[in-house]
CSV table of C-alpha atoms and ligand atoms in Angstrom, one decimal:
chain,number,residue,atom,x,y,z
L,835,UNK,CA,31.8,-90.0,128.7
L,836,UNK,CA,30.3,-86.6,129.5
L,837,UNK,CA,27.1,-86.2,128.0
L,838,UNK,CA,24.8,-83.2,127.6
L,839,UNK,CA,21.5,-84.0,125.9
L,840,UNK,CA,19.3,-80.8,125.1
L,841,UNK,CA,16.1,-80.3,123.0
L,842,UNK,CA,16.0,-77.2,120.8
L,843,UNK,CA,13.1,-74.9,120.5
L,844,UNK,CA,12.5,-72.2,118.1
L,845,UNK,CA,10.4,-70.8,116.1
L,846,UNK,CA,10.2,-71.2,112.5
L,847,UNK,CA,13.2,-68.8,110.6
L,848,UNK,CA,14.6,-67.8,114.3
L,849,UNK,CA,17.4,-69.5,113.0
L,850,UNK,CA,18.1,-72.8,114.6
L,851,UNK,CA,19.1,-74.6,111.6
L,852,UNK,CA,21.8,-71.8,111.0
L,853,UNK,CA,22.9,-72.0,114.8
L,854,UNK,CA,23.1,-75.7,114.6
L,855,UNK,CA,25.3,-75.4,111.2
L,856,UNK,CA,27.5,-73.5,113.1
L,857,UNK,CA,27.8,-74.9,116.3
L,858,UNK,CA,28.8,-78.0,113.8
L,859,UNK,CA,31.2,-76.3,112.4
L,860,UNK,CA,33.0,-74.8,114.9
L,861,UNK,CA,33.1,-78.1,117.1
L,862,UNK,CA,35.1,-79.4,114.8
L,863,UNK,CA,33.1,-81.5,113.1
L,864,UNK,CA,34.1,-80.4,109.5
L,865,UNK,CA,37.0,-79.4,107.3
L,866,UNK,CA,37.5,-75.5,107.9
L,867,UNK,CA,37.4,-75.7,103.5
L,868,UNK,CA,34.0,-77.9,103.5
L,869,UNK,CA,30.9,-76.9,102.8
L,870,UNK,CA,27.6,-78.2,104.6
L,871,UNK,CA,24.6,-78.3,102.0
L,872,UNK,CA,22.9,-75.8,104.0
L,873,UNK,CA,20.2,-76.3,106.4
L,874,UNK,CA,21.0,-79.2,108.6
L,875,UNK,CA,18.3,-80.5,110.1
L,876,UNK,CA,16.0,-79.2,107.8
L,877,UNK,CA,17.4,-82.1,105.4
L,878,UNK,CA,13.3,-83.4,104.5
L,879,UNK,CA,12.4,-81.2,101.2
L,880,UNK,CA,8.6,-81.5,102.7
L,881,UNK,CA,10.2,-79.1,105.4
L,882,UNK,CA,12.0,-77.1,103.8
L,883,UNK,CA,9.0,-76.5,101.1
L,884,UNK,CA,6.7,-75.4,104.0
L,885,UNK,CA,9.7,-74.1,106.6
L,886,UNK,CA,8.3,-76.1,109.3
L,887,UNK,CA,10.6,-78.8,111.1
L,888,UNK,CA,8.0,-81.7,111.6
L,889,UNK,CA,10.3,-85.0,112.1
L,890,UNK,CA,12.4,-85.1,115.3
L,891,UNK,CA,16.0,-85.4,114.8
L,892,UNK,CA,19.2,-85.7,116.6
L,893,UNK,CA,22.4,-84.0,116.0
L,894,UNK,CA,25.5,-84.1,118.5
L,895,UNK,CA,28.6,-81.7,118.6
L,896,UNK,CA,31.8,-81.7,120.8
L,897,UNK,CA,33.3,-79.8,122.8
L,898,UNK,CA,36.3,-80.4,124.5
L,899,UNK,CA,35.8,-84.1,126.2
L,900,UNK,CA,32.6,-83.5,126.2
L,901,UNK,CA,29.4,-85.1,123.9
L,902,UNK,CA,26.4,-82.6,123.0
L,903,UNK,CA,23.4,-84.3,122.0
L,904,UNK,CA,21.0,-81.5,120.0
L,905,UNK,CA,17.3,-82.7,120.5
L,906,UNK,CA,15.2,-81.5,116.8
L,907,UNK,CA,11.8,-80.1,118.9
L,908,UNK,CA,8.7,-80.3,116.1
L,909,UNK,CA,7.5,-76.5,115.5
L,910,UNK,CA,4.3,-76.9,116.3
L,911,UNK,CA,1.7,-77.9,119.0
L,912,UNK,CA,0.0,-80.2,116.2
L,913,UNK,CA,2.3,-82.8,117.4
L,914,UNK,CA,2.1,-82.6,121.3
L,915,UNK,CA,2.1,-86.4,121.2
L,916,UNK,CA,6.1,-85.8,119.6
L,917,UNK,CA,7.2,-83.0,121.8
L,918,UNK,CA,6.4,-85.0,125.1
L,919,UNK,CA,8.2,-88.2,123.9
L,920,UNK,CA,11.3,-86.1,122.5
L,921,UNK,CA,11.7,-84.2,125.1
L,922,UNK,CA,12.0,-87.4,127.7
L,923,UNK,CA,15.4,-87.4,126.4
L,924,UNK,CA,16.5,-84.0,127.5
L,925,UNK,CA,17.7,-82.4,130.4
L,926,UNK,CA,17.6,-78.8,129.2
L,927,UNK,CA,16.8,-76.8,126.5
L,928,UNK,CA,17.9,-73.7,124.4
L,929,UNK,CA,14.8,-71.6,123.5
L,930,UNK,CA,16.1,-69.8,120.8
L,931,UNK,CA,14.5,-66.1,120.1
L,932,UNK,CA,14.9,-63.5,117.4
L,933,UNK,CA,16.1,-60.6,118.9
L,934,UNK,CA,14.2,-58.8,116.6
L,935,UNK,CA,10.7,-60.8,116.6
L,936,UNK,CA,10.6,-61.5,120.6
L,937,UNK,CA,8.7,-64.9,121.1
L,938,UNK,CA,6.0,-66.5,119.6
L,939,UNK,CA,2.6,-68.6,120.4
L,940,UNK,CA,4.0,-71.2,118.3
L,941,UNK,CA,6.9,-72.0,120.6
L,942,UNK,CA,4.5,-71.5,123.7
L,943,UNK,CA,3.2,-74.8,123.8
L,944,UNK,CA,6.9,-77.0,123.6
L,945,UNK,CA,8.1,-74.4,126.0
L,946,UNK,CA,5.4,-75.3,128.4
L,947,UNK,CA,6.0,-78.9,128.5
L,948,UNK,CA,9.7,-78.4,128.9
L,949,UNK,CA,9.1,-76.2,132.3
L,950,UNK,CA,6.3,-79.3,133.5
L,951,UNK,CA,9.5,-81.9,132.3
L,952,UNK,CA,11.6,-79.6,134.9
L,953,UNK,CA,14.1,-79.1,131.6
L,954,UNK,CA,16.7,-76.1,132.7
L,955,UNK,CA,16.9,-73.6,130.0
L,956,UNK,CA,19.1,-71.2,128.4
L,957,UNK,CA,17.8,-68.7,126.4
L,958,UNK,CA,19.4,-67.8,123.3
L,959,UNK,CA,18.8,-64.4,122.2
L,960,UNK,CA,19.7,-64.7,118.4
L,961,UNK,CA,20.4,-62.7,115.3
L,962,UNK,CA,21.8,-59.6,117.2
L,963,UNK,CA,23.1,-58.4,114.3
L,964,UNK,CA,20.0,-57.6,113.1
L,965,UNK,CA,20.2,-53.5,112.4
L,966,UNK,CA,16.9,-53.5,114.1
L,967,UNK,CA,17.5,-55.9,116.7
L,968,UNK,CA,15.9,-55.0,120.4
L,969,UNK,CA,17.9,-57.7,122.4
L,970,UNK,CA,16.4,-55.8,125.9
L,971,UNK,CA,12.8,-55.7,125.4
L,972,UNK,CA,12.9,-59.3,123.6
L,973,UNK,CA,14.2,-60.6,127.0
L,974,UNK,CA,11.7,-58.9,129.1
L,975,UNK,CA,8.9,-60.2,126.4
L,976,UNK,CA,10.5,-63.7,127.1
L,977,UNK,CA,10.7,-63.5,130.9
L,978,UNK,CA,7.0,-62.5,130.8
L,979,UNK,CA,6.8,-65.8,128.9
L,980,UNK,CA,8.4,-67.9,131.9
L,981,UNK,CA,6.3,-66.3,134.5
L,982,UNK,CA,3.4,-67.1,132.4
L,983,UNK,CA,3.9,-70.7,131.4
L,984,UNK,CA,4.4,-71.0,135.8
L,985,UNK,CA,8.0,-71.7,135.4
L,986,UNK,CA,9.9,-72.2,138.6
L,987,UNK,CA,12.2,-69.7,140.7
L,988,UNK,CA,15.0,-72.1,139.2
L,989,UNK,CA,14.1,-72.2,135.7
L,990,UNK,CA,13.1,-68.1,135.8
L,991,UNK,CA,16.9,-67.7,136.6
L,992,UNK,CA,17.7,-69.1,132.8
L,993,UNK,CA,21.3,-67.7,132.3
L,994,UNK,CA,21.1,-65.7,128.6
L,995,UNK,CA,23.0,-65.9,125.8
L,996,UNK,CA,23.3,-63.3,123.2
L,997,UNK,CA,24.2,-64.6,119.2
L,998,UNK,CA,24.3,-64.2,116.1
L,999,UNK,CA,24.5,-68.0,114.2
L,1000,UNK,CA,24.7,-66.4,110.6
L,1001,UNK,CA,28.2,-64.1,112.1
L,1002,UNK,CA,28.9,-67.4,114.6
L,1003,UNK,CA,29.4,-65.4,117.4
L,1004,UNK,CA,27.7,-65.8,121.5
L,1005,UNK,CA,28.2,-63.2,123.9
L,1006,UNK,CA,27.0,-62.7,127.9
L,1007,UNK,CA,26.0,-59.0,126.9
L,1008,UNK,CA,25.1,-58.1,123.4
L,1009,UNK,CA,28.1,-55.7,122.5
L,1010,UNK,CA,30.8,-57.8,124.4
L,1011,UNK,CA,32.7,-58.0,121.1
L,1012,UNK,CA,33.3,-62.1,121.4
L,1013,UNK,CA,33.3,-63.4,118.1
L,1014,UNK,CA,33.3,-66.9,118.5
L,1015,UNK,CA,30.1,-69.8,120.2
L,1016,UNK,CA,32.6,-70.7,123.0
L,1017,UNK,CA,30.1,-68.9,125.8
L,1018,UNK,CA,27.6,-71.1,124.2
L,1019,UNK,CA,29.2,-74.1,124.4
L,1020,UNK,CA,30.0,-73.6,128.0
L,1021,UNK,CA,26.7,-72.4,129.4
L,1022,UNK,CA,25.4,-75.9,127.5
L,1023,UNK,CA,28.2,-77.4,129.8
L,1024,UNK,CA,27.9,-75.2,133.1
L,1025,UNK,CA,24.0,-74.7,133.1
L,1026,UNK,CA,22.5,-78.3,131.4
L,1027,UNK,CA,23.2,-81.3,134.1
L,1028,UNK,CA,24.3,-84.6,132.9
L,1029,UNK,CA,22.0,-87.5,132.7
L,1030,UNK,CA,20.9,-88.4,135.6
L,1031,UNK,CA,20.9,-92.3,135.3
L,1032,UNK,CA,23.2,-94.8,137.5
L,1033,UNK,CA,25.5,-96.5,134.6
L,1034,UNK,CA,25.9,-99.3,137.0
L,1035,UNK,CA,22.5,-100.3,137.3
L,1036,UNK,CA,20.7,-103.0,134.9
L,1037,UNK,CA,19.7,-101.1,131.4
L,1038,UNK,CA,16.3,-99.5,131.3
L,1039,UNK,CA,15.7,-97.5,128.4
L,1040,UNK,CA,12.5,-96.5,126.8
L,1041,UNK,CA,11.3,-96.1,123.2
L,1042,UNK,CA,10.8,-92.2,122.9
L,1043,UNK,CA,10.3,-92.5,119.1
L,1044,UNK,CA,10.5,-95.2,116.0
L,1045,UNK,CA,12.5,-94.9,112.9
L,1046,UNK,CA,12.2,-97.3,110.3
L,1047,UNK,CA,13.5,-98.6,107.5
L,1048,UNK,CA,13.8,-102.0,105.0
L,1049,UNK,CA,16.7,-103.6,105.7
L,1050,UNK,CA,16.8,-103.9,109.7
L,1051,UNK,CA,13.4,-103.2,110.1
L,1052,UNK,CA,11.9,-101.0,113.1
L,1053,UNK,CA,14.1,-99.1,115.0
L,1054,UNK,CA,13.8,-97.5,118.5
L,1055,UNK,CA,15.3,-94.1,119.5
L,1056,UNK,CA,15.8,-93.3,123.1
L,1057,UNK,CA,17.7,-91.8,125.8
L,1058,UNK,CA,19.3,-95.1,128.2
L,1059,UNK,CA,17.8,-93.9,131.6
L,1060,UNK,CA,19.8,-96.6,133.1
L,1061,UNK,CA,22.7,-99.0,132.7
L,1062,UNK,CA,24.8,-99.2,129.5
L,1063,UNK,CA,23.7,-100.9,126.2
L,1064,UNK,CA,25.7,-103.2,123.7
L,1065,UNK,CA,25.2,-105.4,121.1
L,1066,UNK,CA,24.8,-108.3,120.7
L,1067,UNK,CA,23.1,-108.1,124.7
L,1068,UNK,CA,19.7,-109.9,125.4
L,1069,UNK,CA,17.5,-107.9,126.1
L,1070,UNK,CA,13.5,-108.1,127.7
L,1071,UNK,CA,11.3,-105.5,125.5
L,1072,UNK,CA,8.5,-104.5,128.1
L,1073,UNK,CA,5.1,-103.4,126.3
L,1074,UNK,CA,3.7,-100.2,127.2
L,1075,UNK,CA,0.4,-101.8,127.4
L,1076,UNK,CA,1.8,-105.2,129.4
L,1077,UNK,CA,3.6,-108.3,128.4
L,1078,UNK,CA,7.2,-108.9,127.5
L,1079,UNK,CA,9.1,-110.2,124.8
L,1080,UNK,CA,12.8,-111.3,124.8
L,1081,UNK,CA,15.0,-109.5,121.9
L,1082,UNK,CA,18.7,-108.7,121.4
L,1083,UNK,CA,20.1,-106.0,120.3
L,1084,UNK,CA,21.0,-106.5,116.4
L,1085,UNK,CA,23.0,-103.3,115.5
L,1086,UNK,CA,23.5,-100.0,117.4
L,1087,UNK,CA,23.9,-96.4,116.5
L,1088,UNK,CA,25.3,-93.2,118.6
L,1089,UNK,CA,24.4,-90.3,116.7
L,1090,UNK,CA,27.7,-88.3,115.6
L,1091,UNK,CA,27.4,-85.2,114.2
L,1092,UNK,CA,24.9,-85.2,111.6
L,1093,UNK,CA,25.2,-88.9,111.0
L,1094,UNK,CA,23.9,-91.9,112.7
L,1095,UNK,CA,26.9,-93.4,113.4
L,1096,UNK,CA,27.5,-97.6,114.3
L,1097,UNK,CA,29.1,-98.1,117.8
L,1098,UNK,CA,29.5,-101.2,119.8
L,1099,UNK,CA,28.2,-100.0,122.9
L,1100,UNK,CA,27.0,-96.6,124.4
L,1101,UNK,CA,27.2,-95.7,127.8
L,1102,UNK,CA,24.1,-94.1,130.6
L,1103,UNK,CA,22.6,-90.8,129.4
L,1104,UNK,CA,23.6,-91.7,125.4
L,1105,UNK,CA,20.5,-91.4,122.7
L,1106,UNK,CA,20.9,-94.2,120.6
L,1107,UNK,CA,19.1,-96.2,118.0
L,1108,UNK,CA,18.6,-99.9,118.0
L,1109,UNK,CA,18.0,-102.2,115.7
L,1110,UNK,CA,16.9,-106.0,116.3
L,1111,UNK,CA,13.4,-105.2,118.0
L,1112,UNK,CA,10.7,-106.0,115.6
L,1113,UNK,CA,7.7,-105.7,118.2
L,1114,UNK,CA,9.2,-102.5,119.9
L,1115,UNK,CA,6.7,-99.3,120.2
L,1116,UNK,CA,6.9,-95.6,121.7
L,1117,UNK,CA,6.9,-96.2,125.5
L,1118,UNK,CA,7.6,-99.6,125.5
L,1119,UNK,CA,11.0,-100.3,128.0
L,1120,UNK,CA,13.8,-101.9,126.6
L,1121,UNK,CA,15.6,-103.7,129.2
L,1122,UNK,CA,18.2,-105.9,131.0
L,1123,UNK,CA,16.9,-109.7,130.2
L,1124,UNK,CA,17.7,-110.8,133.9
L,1125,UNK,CA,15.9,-107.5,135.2
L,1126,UNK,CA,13.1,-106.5,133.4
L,1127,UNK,CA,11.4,-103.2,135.0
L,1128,UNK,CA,9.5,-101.1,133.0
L,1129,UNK,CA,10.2,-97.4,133.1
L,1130,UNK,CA,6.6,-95.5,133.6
L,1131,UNK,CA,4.3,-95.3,130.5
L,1132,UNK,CA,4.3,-92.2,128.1
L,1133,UNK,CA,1.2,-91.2,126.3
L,1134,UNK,CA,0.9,-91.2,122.9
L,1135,UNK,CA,-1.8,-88.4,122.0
L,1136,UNK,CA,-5.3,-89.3,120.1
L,1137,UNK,CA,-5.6,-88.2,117.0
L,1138,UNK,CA,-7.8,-85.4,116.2
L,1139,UNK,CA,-8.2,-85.0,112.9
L,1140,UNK,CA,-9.4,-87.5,110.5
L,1141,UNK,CA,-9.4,-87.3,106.7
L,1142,UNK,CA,-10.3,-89.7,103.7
L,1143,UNK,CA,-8.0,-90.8,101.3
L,1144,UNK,CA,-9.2,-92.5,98.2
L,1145,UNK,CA,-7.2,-93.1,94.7
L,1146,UNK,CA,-7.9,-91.0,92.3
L,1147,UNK,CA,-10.5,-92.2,90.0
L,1148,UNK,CA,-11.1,-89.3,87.7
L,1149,UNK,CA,-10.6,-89.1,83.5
L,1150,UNK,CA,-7.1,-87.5,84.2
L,1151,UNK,CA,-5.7,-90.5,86.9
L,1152,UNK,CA,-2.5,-91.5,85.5
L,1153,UNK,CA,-1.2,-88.3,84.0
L,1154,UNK,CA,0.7,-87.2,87.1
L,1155,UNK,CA,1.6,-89.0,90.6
L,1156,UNK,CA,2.7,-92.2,91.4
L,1157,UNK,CA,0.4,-93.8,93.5
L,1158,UNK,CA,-2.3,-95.2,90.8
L,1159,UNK,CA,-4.1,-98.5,92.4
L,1160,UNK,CA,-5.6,-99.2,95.8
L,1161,UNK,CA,-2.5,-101.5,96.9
L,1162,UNK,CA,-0.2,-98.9,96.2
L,1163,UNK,CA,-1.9,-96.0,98.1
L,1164,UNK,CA,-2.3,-98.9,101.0
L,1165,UNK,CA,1.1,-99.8,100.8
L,1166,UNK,CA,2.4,-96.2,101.5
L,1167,UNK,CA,-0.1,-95.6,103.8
L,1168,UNK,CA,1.0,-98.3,106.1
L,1169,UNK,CA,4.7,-97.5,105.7
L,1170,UNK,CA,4.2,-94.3,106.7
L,1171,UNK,CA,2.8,-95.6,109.7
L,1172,UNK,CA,5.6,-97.7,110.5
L,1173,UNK,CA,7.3,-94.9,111.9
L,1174,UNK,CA,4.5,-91.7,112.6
L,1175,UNK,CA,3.2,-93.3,115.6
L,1176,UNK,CA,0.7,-90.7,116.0
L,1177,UNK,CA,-0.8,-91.9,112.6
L,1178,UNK,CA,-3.7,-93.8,112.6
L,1179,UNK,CA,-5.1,-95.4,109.0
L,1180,UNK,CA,-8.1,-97.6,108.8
L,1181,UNK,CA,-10.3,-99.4,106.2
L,1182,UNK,CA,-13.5,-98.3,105.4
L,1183,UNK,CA,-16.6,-99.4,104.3
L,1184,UNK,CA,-15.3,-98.2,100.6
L,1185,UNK,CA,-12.3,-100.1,99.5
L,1186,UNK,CA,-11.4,-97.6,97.8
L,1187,UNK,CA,-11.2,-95.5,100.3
L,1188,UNK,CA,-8.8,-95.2,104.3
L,1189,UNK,CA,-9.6,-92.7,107.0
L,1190,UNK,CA,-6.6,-91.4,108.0
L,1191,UNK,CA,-6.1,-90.0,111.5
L,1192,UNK,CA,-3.6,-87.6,112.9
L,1193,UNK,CA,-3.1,-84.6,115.1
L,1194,UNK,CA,-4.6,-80.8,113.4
L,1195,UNK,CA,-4.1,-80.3,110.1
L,1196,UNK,CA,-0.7,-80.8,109.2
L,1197,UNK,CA,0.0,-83.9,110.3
L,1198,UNK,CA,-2.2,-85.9,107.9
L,1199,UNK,CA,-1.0,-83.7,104.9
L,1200,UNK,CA,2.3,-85.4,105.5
L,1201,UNK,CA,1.4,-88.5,103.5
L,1202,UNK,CA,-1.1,-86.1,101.4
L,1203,UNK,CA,1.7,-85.0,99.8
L,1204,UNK,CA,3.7,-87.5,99.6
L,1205,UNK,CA,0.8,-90.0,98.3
L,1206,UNK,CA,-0.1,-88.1,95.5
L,1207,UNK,CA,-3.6,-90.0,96.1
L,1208,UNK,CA,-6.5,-87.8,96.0
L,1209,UNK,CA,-7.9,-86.3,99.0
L,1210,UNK,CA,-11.6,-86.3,99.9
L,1211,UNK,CA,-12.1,-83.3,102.1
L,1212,UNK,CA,-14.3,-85.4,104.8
L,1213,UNK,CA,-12.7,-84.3,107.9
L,1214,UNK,CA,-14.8,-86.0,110.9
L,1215,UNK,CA,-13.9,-83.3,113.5
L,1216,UNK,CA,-13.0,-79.8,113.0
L,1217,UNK,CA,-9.6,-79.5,112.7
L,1218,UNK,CA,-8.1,-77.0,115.9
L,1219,UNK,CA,-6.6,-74.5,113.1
L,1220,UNK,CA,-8.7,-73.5,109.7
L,1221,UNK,CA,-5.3,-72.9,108.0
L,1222,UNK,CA,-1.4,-73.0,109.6
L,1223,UNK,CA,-1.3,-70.3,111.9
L,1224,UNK,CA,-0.1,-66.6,111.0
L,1225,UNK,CA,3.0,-65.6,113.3
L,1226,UNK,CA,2.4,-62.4,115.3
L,1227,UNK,CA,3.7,-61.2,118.2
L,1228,UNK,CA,2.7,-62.2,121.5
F,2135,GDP,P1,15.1,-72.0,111.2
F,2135,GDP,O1,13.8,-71.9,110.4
F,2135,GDP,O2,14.9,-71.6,112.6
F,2135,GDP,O3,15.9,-73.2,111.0
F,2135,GDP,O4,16.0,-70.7,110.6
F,2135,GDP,P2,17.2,-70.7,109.6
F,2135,GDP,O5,18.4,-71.0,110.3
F,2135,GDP,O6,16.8,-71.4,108.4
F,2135,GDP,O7,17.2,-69.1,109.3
F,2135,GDP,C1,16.1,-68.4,108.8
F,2135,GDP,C2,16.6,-67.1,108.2
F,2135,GDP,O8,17.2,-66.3,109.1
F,2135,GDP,C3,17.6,-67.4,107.0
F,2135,GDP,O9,17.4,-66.5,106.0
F,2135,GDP,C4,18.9,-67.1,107.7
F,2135,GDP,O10,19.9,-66.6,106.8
F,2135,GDP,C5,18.5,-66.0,108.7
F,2135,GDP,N1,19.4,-66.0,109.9
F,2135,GDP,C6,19.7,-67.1,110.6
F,2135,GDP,N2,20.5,-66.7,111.7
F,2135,GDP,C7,20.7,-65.4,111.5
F,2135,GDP,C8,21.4,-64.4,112.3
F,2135,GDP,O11,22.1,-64.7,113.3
F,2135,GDP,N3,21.4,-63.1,111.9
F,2135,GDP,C9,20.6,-62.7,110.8
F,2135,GDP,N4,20.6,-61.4,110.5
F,2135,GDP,N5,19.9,-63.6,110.1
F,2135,GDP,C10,20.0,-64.9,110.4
């Protein structure tokens, strides 16, 4: 199979959700007459409530014989540990701009990492339908980006798309007149290379991030660097931090569209999800039993923000919220860190009370909100930002 796996920066309302909706759509994924609820990827109502994509997700489109693999990058440098892990599985990526807004500090820090990961880009200058769109000068504010973030002579020469995803048209120059994504979809094909892995060689994959959930358990997302993968094969799980255990793959997924989809094998360069692994973490190697080689260790990012959680204990607990006793803010605490590996949560001295660490400030406010338990504003450390950060120009 001919796979392309890219990651997907943008900043917040640039319109990536709307590109990806469409570059759905017009692979053929859906019924000319169906609707998509909108905003694909933004599918968490946390996200949508604050606009900012936080989990990273996988989509995949076709396009012709050929298998796309759309890499969700988080939005914000908050969760460095994140964009370093997700973009392991990528070979390229589409930095997608308003053509109106240029880029943003925001998107600095994922594009950085990308050009240190080597990633080929393509820059996607979008919403050229804007009335007051200034495609030009956005470009010129991008390529000062490049030169700035060091790029290399290679990645400097990013070919450039022109689009507008709400219209679902890409063009080489802004008023070419093409009214469909088909330049899109090529330069994805002519510009991203395929994985570079050797599909005969024993299976090496490693766990670049953890999904979970309660009836198969933990789950391990990641690009197979090596090899091909099928279930039912044993497997040798190698610990990022040493030692081995022996597993077998339980159930497999390929991820079609906007679904997670079941397969019975995946070949070298696929992103798949595996289930069967209880012990597995980020970095660790999943491998062939008879050949176990780890792949080189990722780092996971300390925490930098800490903040104590406590039940709420005040004359109005009860009245609103569902998190009421100890056990129950516990219990949601610890699922949550299940699958946020960049989570920390530890007992205090207080029972009633669990310092919860995480990266900034939004991070922890992830279970904040979902908890519902009260917050006691204790934060060891400054956090790096007082509030979320304003967007202004660069
Ligand atoms: P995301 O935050 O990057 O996922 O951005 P969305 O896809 O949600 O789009 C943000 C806003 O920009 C929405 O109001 C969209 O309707 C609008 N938008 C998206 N793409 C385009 C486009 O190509 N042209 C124009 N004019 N607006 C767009």
């Amino acid at each position: 199979m001919d796979i392309r796996n890219i990651a997907i920066i943008a900043h917040v309302d640039h319109g990536k959700t709307t590109l990806v909706d469409v570059l759905l759509r017009q692979s053929g994924a859906f019924r000319a007459n169906q609707t998509i609820a909108t905003c694909v990827m933004d599918s968490n109502d946390q996200e949508k409530e604050r606009g900012i994509t936080i989990l990273a997700k996988n989509t995949s489109v076709r396009w012709g014989e050929s298998k796309i693999n759309i890499i969700d990058t988080p939005g914000h440098a908050d969760f460095g540990g994140e964009v370093e892990r997700v973009l392991r599985m990528a070979e390229g990526v589409l930095l997608l701009v308003d053509a109106y807004e240029g880029p943003m500090p925001q998107t600095r820090f994922v594009l950085r990492k990308a050009m240190l990961n080597k990633l080929k880009p393509i820059v996607v200058v979008n919403k050229i339908d804007r009335p007051e769109a200034r495609p030009q000068e956005v470009l010129n504010e991008i390529y000062d980006l490049f030169i700035d973030l060091d790029a290399n002579d290679e990645q400097l020469e990013f070919p450039v798309i022109y689009a507008s995803g709400r219209e679902g048209y890409a063009r080489l120059e802004p008023n070419d007149g093409n009214m469909d994504l088909k330049p899109l979809f090529e330069a994805i094909l002519k510009h991203i290379p395929p994985p570079k892995g050797d599909p005969a060689a024993p299976l090496q994959l490693q766990c670049a991030n953890i999904d979970y959930n309660d009836y198969v358990g933990r789950i391990a997302i990641g690009r197979i660097e090596n090899g091909g993968i099928r279930v039912g094969q044993p497997v040798s799980l190698i610990k990022r931090l040493g030692g081995k255990v022996q597993g077998k793959v339980e159930q497999l997924f390929t991820f079609e569209n906007l679904k997670r989809t079941p397969a019975e094998s995946a070949p070298c360069g696929e992103i798949v999800a595996i289930a069967g692994l209880p012990d597995v973490d980020i970095g660790d190697t999943i491998s062939d039993r008879e050949n176990p080689v780890g792949l080189p260790p990722i780092v996971v990012d300390e925490p930098t923000l800490s903040m104590m959680f406590s039940v709420n204990t005040s004359p109005l607990s009860g009245k609103e919220g569902k998190f009421l006793t100890v056990r129950h803010l516990r219990d949601r605490l610890m699922k949550e860190l299940k699958s946020n590996v960049a989570l920390r949560v530890e007992d205090t001295a207080e029972p009633r009370i669990f310092k919860v660490s995480g990266r900034g400030l939004l991070h922890p406010r992830v279970v904040r909100r979902q908890g519902h338990g009260t917050r006691r504003p204790a934060p060891r450390h400054r956090p790096l930002h007082g509030h979320p950060p304003r967007p202004h120009a660069l």
